[in-house]
mmCIF file of C-alpha atoms in Angstrom:
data_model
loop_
_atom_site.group_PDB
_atom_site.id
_atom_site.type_symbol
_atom_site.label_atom_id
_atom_site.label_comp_id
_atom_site.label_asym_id
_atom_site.label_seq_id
_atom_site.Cartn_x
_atom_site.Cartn_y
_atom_site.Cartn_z
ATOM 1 C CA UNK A 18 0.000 0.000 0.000
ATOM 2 C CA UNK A 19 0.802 3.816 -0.896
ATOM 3 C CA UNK A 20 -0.201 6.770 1.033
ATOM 4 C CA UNK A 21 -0.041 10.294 0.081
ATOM 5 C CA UNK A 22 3.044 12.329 1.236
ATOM 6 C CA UNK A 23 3.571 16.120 0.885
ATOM 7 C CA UNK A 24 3.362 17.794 -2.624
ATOM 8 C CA UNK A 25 6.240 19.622 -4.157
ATOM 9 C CA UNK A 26 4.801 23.071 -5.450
ATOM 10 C CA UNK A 27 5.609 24.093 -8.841
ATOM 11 C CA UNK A 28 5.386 27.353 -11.188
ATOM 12 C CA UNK A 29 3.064 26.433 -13.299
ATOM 13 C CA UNK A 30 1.271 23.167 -14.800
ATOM 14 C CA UNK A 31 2.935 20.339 -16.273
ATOM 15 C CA UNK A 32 3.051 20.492 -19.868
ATOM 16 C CA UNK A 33 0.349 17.841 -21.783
ATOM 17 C CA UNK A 34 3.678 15.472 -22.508
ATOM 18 C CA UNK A 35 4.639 11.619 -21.833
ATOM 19 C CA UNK A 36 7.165 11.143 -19.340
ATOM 20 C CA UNK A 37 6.887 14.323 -18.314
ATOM 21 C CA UNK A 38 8.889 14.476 -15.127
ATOM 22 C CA UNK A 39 12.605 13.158 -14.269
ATOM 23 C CA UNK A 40 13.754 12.063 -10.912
ATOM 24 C CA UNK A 41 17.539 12.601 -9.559
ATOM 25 C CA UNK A 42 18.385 10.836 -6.169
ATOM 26 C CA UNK A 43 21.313 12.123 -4.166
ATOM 27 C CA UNK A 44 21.549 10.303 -1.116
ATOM 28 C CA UNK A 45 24.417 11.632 -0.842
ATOM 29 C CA UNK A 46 23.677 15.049 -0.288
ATOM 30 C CA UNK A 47 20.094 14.142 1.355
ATOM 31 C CA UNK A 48 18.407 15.625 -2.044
ATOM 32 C CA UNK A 49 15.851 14.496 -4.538
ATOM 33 C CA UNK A 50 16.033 16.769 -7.775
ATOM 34 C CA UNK A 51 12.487 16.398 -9.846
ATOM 35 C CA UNK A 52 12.381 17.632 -13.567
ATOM 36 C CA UNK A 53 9.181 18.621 -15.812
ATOM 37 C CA UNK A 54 8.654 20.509 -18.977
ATOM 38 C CA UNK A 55 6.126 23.613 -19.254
ATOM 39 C CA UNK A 56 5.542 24.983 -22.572
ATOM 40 C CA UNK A 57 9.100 26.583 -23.305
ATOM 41 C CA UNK A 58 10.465 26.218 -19.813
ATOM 42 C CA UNK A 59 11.806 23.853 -17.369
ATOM 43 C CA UNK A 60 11.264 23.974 -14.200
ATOM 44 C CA UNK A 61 14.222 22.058 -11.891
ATOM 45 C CA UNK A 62 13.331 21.896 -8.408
ATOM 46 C CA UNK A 63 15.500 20.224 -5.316
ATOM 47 C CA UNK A 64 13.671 18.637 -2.309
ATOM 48 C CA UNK A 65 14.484 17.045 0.872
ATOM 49 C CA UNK A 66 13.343 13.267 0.858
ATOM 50 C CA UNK A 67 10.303 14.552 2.859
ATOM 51 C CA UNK A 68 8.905 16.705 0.174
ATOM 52 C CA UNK A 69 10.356 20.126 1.681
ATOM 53 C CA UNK A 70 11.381 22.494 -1.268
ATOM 54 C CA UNK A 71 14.622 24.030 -1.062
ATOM 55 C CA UNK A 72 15.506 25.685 -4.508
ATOM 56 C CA UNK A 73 13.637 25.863 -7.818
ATOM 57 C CA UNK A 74 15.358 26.947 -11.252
ATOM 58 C CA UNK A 75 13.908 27.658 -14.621
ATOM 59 C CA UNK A 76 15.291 27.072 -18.257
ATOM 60 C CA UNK A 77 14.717 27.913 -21.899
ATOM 61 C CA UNK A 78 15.053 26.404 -24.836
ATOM 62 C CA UNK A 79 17.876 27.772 -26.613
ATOM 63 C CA UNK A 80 16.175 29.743 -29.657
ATOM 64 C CA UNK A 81 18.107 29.204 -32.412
ATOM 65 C CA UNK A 82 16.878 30.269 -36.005
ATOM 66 C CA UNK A 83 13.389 31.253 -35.336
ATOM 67 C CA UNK A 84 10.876 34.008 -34.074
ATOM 68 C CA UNK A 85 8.986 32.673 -31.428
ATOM 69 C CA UNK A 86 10.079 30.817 -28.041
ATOM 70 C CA UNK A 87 10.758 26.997 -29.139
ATOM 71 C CA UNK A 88 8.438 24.016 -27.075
ATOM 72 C CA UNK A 89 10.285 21.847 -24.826
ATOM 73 C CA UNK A 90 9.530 18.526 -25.096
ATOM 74 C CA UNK A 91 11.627 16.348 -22.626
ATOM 75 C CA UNK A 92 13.961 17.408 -20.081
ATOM 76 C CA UNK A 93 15.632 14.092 -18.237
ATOM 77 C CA UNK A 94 18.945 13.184 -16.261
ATOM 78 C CA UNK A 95 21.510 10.606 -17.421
ATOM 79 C CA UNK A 96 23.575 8.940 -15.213
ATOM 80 C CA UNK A 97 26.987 7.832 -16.905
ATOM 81 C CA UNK A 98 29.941 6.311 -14.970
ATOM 82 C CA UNK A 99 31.651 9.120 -13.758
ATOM 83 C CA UNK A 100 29.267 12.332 -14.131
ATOM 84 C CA UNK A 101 25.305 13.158 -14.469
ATOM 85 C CA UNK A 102 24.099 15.561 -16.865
ATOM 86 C CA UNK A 103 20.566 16.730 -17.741
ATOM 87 C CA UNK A 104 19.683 17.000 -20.817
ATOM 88 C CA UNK A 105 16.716 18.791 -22.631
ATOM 89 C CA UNK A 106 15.546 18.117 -26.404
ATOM 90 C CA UNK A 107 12.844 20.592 -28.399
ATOM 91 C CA UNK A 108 11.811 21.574 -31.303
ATOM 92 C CA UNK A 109 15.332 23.679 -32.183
ATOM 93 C CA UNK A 110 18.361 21.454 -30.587
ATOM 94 C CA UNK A 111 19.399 19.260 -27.798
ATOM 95 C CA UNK A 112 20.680 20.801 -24.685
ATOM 96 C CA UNK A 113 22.989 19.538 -22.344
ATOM 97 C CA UNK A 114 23.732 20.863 -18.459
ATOM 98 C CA UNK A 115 25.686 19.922 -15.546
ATOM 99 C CA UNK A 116 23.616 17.708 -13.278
ATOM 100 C CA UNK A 117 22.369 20.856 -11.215
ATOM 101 C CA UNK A 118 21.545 22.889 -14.416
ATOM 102 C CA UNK A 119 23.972 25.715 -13.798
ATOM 103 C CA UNK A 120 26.199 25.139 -16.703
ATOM 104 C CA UNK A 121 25.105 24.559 -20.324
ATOM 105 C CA UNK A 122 28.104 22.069 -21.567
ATOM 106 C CA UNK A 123 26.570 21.150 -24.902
ATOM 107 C CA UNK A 124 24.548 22.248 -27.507
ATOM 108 C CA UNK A 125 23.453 20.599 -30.911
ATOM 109 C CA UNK A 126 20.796 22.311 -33.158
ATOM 110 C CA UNK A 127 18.326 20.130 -35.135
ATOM 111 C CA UNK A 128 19.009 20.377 -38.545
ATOM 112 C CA UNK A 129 14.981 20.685 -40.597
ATOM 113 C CA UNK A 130 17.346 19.550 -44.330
ATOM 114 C CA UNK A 131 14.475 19.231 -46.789
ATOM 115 C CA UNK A 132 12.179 18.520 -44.341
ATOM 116 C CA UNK A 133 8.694 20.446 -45.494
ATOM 117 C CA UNK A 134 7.381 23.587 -43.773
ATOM 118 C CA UNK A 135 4.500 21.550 -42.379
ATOM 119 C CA UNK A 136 6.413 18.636 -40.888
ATOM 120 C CA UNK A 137 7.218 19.302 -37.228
ATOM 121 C CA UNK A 138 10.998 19.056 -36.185
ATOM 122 C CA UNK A 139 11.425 18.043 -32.771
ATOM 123 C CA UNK A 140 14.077 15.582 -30.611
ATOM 124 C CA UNK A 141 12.160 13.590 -27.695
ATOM 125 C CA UNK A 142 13.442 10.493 -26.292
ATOM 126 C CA UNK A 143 17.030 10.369 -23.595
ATOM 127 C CA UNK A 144 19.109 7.698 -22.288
ATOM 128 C CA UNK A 145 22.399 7.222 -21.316
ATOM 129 C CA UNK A 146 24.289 4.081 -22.483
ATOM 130 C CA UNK A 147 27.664 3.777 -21.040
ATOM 131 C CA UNK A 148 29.539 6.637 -21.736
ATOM 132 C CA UNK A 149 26.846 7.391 -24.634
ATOM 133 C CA UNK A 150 24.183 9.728 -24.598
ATOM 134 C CA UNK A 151 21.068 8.860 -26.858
ATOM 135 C CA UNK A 152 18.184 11.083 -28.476
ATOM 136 C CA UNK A 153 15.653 10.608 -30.727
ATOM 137 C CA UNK A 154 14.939 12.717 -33.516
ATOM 138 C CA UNK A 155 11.409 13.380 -35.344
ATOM 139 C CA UNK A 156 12.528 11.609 -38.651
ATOM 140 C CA UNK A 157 12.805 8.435 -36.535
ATOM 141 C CA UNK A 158 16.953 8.310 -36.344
ATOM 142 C CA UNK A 159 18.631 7.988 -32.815
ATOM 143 C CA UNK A 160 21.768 10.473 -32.182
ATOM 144 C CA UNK A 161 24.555 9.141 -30.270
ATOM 145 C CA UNK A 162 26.716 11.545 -28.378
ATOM 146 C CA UNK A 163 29.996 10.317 -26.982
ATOM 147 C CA UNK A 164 30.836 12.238 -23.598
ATOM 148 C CA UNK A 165 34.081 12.909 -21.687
ATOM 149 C CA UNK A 166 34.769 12.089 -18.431
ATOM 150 C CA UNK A 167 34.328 16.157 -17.407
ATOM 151 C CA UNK A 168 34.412 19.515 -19.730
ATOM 152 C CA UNK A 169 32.418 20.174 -23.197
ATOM 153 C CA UNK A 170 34.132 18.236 -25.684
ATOM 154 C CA UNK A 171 30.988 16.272 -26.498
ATOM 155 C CA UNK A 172 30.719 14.223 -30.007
ATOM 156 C CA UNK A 173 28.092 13.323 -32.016
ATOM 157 C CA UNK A 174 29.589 9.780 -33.038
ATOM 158 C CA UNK A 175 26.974 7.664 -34.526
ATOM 159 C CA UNK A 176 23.441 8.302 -36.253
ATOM 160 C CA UNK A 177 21.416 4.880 -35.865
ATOM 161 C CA UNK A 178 19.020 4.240 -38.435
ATOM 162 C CA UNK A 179 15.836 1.224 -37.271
ATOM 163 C CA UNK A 180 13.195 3.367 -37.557
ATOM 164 C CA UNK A 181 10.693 5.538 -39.887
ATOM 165 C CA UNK A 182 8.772 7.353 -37.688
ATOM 166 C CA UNK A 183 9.180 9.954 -34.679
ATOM 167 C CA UNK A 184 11.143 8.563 -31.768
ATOM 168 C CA UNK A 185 9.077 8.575 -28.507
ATOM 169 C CA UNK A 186 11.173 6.954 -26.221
ATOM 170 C CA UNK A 187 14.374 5.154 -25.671
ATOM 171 C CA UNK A 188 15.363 2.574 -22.418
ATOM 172 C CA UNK A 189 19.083 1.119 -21.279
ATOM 173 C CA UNK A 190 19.822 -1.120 -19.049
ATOM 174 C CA UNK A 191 23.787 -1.453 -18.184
ATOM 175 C CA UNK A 192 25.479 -4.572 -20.295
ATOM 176 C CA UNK A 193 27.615 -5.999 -17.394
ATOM 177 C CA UNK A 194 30.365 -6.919 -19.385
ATOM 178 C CA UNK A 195 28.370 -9.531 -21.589
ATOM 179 C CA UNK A 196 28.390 -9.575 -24.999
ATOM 180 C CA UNK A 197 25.376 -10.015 -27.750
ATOM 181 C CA UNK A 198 23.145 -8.515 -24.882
ATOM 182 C CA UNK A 199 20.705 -6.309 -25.629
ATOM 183 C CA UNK A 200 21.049 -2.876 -23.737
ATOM 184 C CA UNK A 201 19.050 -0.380 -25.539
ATOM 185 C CA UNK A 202 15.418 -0.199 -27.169
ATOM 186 C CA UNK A 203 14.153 2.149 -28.830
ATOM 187 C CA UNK A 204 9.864 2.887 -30.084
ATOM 188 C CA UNK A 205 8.422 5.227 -32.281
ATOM 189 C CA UNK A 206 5.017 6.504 -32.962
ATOM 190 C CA UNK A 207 4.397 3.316 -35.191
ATOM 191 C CA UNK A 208 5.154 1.286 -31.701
ATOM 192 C CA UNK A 209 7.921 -0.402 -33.567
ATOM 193 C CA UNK A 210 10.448 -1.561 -31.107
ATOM 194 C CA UNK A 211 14.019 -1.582 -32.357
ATOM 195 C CA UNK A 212 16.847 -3.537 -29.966
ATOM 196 C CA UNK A 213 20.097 -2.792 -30.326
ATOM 197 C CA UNK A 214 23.351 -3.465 -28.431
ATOM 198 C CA UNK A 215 25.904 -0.713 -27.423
ATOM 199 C CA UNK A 216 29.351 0.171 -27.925
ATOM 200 C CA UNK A 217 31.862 1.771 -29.839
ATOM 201 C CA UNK A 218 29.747 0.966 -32.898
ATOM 202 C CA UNK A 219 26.007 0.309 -32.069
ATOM 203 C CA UNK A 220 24.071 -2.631 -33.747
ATOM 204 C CA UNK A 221 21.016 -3.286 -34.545
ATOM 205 C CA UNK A 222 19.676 -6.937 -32.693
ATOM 206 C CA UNK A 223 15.929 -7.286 -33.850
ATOM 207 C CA UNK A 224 12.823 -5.483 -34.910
ATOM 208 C CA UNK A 225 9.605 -5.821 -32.488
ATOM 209 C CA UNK A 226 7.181 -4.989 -35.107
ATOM 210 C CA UNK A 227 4.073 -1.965 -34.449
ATOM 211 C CA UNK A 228 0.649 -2.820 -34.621
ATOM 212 C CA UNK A 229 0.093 0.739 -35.577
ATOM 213 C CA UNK A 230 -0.508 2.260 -32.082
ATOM 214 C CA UNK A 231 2.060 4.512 -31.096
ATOM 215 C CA UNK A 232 4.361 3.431 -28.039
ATOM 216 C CA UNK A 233 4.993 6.977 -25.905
ATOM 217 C CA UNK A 234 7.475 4.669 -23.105
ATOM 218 C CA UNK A 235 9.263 2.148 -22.999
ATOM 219 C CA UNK A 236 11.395 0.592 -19.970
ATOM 220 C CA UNK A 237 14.308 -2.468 -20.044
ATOM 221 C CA UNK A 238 15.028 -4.931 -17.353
ATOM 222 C CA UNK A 239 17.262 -7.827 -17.246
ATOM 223 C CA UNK A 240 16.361 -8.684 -20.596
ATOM 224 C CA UNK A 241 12.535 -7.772 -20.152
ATOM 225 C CA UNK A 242 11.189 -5.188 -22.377
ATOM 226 C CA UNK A 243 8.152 -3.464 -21.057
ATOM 227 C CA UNK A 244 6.314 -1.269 -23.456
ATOM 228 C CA UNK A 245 3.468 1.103 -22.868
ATOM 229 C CA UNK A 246 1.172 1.614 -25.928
ATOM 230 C CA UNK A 247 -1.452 4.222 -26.532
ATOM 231 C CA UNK A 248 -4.427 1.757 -26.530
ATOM 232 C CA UNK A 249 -3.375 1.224 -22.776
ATOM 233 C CA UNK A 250 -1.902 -2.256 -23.229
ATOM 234 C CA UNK A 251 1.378 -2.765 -21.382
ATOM 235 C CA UNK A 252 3.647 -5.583 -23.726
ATOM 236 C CA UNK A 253 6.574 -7.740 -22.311
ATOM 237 C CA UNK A 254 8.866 -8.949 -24.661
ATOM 238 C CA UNK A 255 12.258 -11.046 -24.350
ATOM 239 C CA UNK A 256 14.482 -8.560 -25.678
ATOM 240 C CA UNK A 257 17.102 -10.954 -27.383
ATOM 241 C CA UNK A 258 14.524 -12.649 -29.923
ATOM 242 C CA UNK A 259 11.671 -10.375 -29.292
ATOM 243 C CA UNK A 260 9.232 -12.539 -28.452
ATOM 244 C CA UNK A 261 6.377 -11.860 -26.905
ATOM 245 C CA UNK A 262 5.213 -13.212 -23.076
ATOM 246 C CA UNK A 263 2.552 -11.366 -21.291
ATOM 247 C CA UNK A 264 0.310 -8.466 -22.894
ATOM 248 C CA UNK A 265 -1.509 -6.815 -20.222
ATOM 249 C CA UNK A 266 -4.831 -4.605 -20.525
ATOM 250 C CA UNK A 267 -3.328 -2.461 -17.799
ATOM 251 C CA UNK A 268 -5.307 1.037 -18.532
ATOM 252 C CA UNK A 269 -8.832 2.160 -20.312
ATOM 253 C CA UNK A 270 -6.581 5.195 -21.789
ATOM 254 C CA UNK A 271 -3.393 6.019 -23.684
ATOM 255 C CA UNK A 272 -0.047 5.023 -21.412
ATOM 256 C CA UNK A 273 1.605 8.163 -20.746
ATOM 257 C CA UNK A 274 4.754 7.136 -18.885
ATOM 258 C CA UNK A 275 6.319 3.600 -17.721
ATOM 259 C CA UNK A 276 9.411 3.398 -14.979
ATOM 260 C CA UNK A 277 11.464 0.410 -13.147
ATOM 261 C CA UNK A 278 12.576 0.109 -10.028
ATOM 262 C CA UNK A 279 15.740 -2.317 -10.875
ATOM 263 C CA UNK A 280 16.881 -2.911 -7.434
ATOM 264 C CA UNK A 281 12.722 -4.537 -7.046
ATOM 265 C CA UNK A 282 11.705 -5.224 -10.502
ATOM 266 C CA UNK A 283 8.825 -3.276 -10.098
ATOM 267 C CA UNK A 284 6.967 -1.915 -13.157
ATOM 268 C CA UNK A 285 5.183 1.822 -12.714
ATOM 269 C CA UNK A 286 2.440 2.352 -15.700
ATOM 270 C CA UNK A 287 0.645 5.084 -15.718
ATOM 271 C CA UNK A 288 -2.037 6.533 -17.792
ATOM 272 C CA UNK A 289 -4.730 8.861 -18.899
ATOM 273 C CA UNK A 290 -7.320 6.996 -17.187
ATOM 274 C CA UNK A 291 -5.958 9.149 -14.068
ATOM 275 C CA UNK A 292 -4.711 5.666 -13.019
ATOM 276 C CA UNK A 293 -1.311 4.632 -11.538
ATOM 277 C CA UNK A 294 -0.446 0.908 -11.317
ATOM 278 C CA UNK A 295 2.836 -0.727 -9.652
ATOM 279 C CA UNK A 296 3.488 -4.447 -10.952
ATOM 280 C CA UNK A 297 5.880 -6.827 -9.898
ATOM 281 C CA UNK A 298 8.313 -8.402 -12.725
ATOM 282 C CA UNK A 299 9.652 -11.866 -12.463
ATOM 283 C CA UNK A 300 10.970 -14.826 -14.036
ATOM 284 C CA UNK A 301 9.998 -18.347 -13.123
ATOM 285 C CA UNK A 302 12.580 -20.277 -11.875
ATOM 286 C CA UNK A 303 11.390 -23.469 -14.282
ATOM 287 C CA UNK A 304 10.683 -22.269 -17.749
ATOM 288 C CA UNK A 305 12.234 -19.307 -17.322
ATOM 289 C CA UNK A 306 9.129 -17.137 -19.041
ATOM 290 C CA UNK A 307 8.084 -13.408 -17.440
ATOM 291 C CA UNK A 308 5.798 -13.115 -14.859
ATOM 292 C CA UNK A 309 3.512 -10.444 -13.688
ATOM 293 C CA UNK A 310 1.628 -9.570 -10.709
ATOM 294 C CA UNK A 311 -0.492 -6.789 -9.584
ATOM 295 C CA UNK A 312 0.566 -4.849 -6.299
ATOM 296 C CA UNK A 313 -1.178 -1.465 -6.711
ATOM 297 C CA UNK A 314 -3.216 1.064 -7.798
ATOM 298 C CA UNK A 315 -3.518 4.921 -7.038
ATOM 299 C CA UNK A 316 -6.319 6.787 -8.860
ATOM 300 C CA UNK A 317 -5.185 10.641 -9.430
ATOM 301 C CA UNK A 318 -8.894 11.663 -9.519
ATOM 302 C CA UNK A 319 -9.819 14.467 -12.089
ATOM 303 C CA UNK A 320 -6.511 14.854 -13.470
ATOM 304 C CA UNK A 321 -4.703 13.694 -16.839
ATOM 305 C CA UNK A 322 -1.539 12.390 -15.714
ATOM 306 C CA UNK A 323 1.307 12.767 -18.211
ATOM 307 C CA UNK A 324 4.501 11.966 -15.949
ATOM 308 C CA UNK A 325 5.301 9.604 -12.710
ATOM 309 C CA UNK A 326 8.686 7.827 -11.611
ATOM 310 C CA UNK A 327 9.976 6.069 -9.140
ATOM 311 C CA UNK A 328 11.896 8.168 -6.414
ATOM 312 C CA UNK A 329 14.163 5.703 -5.004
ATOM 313 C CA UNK A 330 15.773 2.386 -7.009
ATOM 314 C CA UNK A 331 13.624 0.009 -4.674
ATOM 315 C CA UNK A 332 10.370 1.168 -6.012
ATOM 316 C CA UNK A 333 9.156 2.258 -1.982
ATOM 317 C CA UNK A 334 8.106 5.638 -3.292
ATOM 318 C CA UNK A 335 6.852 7.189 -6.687
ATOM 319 C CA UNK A 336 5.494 11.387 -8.363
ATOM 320 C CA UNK A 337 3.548 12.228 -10.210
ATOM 321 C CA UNK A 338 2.664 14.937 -12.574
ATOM 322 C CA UNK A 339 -0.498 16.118 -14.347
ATOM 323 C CA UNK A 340 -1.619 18.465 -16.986
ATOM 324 C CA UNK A 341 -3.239 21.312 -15.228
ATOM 325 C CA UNK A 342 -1.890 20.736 -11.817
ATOM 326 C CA UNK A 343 0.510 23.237 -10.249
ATOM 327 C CA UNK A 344 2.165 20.231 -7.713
ATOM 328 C CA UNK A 345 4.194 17.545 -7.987
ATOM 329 C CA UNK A 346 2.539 14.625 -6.144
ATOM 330 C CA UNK A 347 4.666 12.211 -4.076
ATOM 331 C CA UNK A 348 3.430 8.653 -1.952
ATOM 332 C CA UNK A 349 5.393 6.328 -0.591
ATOM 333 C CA UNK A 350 5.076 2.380 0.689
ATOM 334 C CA UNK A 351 3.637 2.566 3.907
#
């Protein structure tokens, strides 16, 4: 069971986005950092673990060649091996900041080619892959960024092509040293599902085919793919051959965001339906085939719900964001 803790006041409403929010935990430093995307701003905000704000900061997207403000449409923290940065994507470039968002370290500008004047341009969809960086781009390619251990000298090294349609979202999962293993999936509006497996060259393992309902998120676990798809279905694949083992008619609306907690195996869907459901992810110790069970679910009355996370690697605590609602909303196991 969940109970409600303390909300986290914000600025203004979350923007109408999947996986609208990004959670940073520093136990370190006592701090949870929480992420979401309004219109052409970002909103940053630190917390201490019982839902007391301490600072708030704000960002633009950098304008680039254009008139009016460009939309955000994902802001999200990677964690590499040695440093964190956060990175936001819109409709003008990719922007990359020190983990606290006080230094801009990188910034790559979309290039529209001979794209026509009524097709949107746009990057959505972050992960970090070792010491990679991934993006998605609106004409369905995935940019690969190679980062340093500290300073700007970022490179784009790699463009990967698997897919024809706007990237929504892209998952890792680290490799641990094994080789063939699939670390990476990427979906597109189609709800193609391409696999791939990192390194100095990426490569393409299999193709999950679409069924023509766009997948906004998409998580990776021990060789589990979970993906959310707008008819509310949440699909669990084997991610070496792509195979399908459970389906799951998890929500009456579009799937607006999907999370693990590795440390558990616990799956967070959530949904349009104003519904927020925590499953537990196993294999059996026999057959070795996935296995799913049902351990909760939170209804966010009267809202439309377009981010949530985990807060903490064990899955005892989750957020949540909605359209129209100035607050970030927090529970935790009780």
């Amino acid at each position: 069971m969940f109970r409600r803790e303390r909300s986290i006041p914000l600025r203004g409403s979350a923007a109408a986005l999947c996986n609208n929010l990004s959670v940073l935990q520093l136990p370190a430093c006592n701090l949870m950092h929480y992420a979401v995307v309004h219109g052409p701003s970002a909103q940053l905000l630190s917390a201490a673990p019982e839902g007391v704000p301490l600072a708030q900061r704000q960002f633009h997207a950098k304008e680039g060649a254009g008139v009016s403000p460009p939309l955000i449409t994902q802001v999200h923290w990677c964690v590499l091996p040695f440093r964190v940065l956060l990175v936001l994507t819109s409709h003008r470039g990719i922007q990359m900041y020190e983990s606290d968002g006080s230094i801009m370290v990188y910034w790559h500008a979309l290039d529209s080619g001979d794209t026509s004047s009524v097709q949107a341009v746009f990057a959505r969809g972050i992960a970090a892959s070792g010491h990679f960086i991934c993006v998605g781009t609106w004409t369905g390619r995935v940019l690969v960024f190679d980062i340093p251990a500290k300073g700007p000298n970022i490179v784009l090294s790699e463009e990967l092509a698997g897919h024809q349609t706007p990237v929504t979202d892209i998952a890792t999962e680290p490799a641990q040293g094994q080789d063939s293993v699939a670390d990476m999936v990427t979906a597109d509006d189609s709800g193609l599902l391409c696999v791939w497996r990192s390194g100095s060259e990426f490569t393409l393992l299999t193709r999950i085919p679409g069924f023509g309902i766009p997948c906004p998120s998409v998580q990776l676990w021990q060789g589990i793919i979970a993906a959310g798809y707008g008819n509310g279905q949440v699909r669990l694949y084997e991610a070496t051959t792509g195979t399908l083992h459970v389906q799951i008619n998890a929500h009456a609306r579009a799937i607006c965001a999907l999370d693990l907690a590795p440390e558990a195996g616990k799956l967070l869907s959530a949904a349009e339906d104003t519904f927020v459901h925590i499953w537990k992810l196993s294999r059996s110790p026999e057959s070795g085939y996935i296995e799913v069970e049902h351990c909760h679910g939170e209804c966010i009355s009267d809202t439309q719900v377009c981010g949530a996370r985990f807060c903490d690697p064990t899955g005892s605590s989750f957020a949540v964001t909605g359209y129209d609602l100035a607050e970030i909303l927090r529970y935790s196991s009780v």
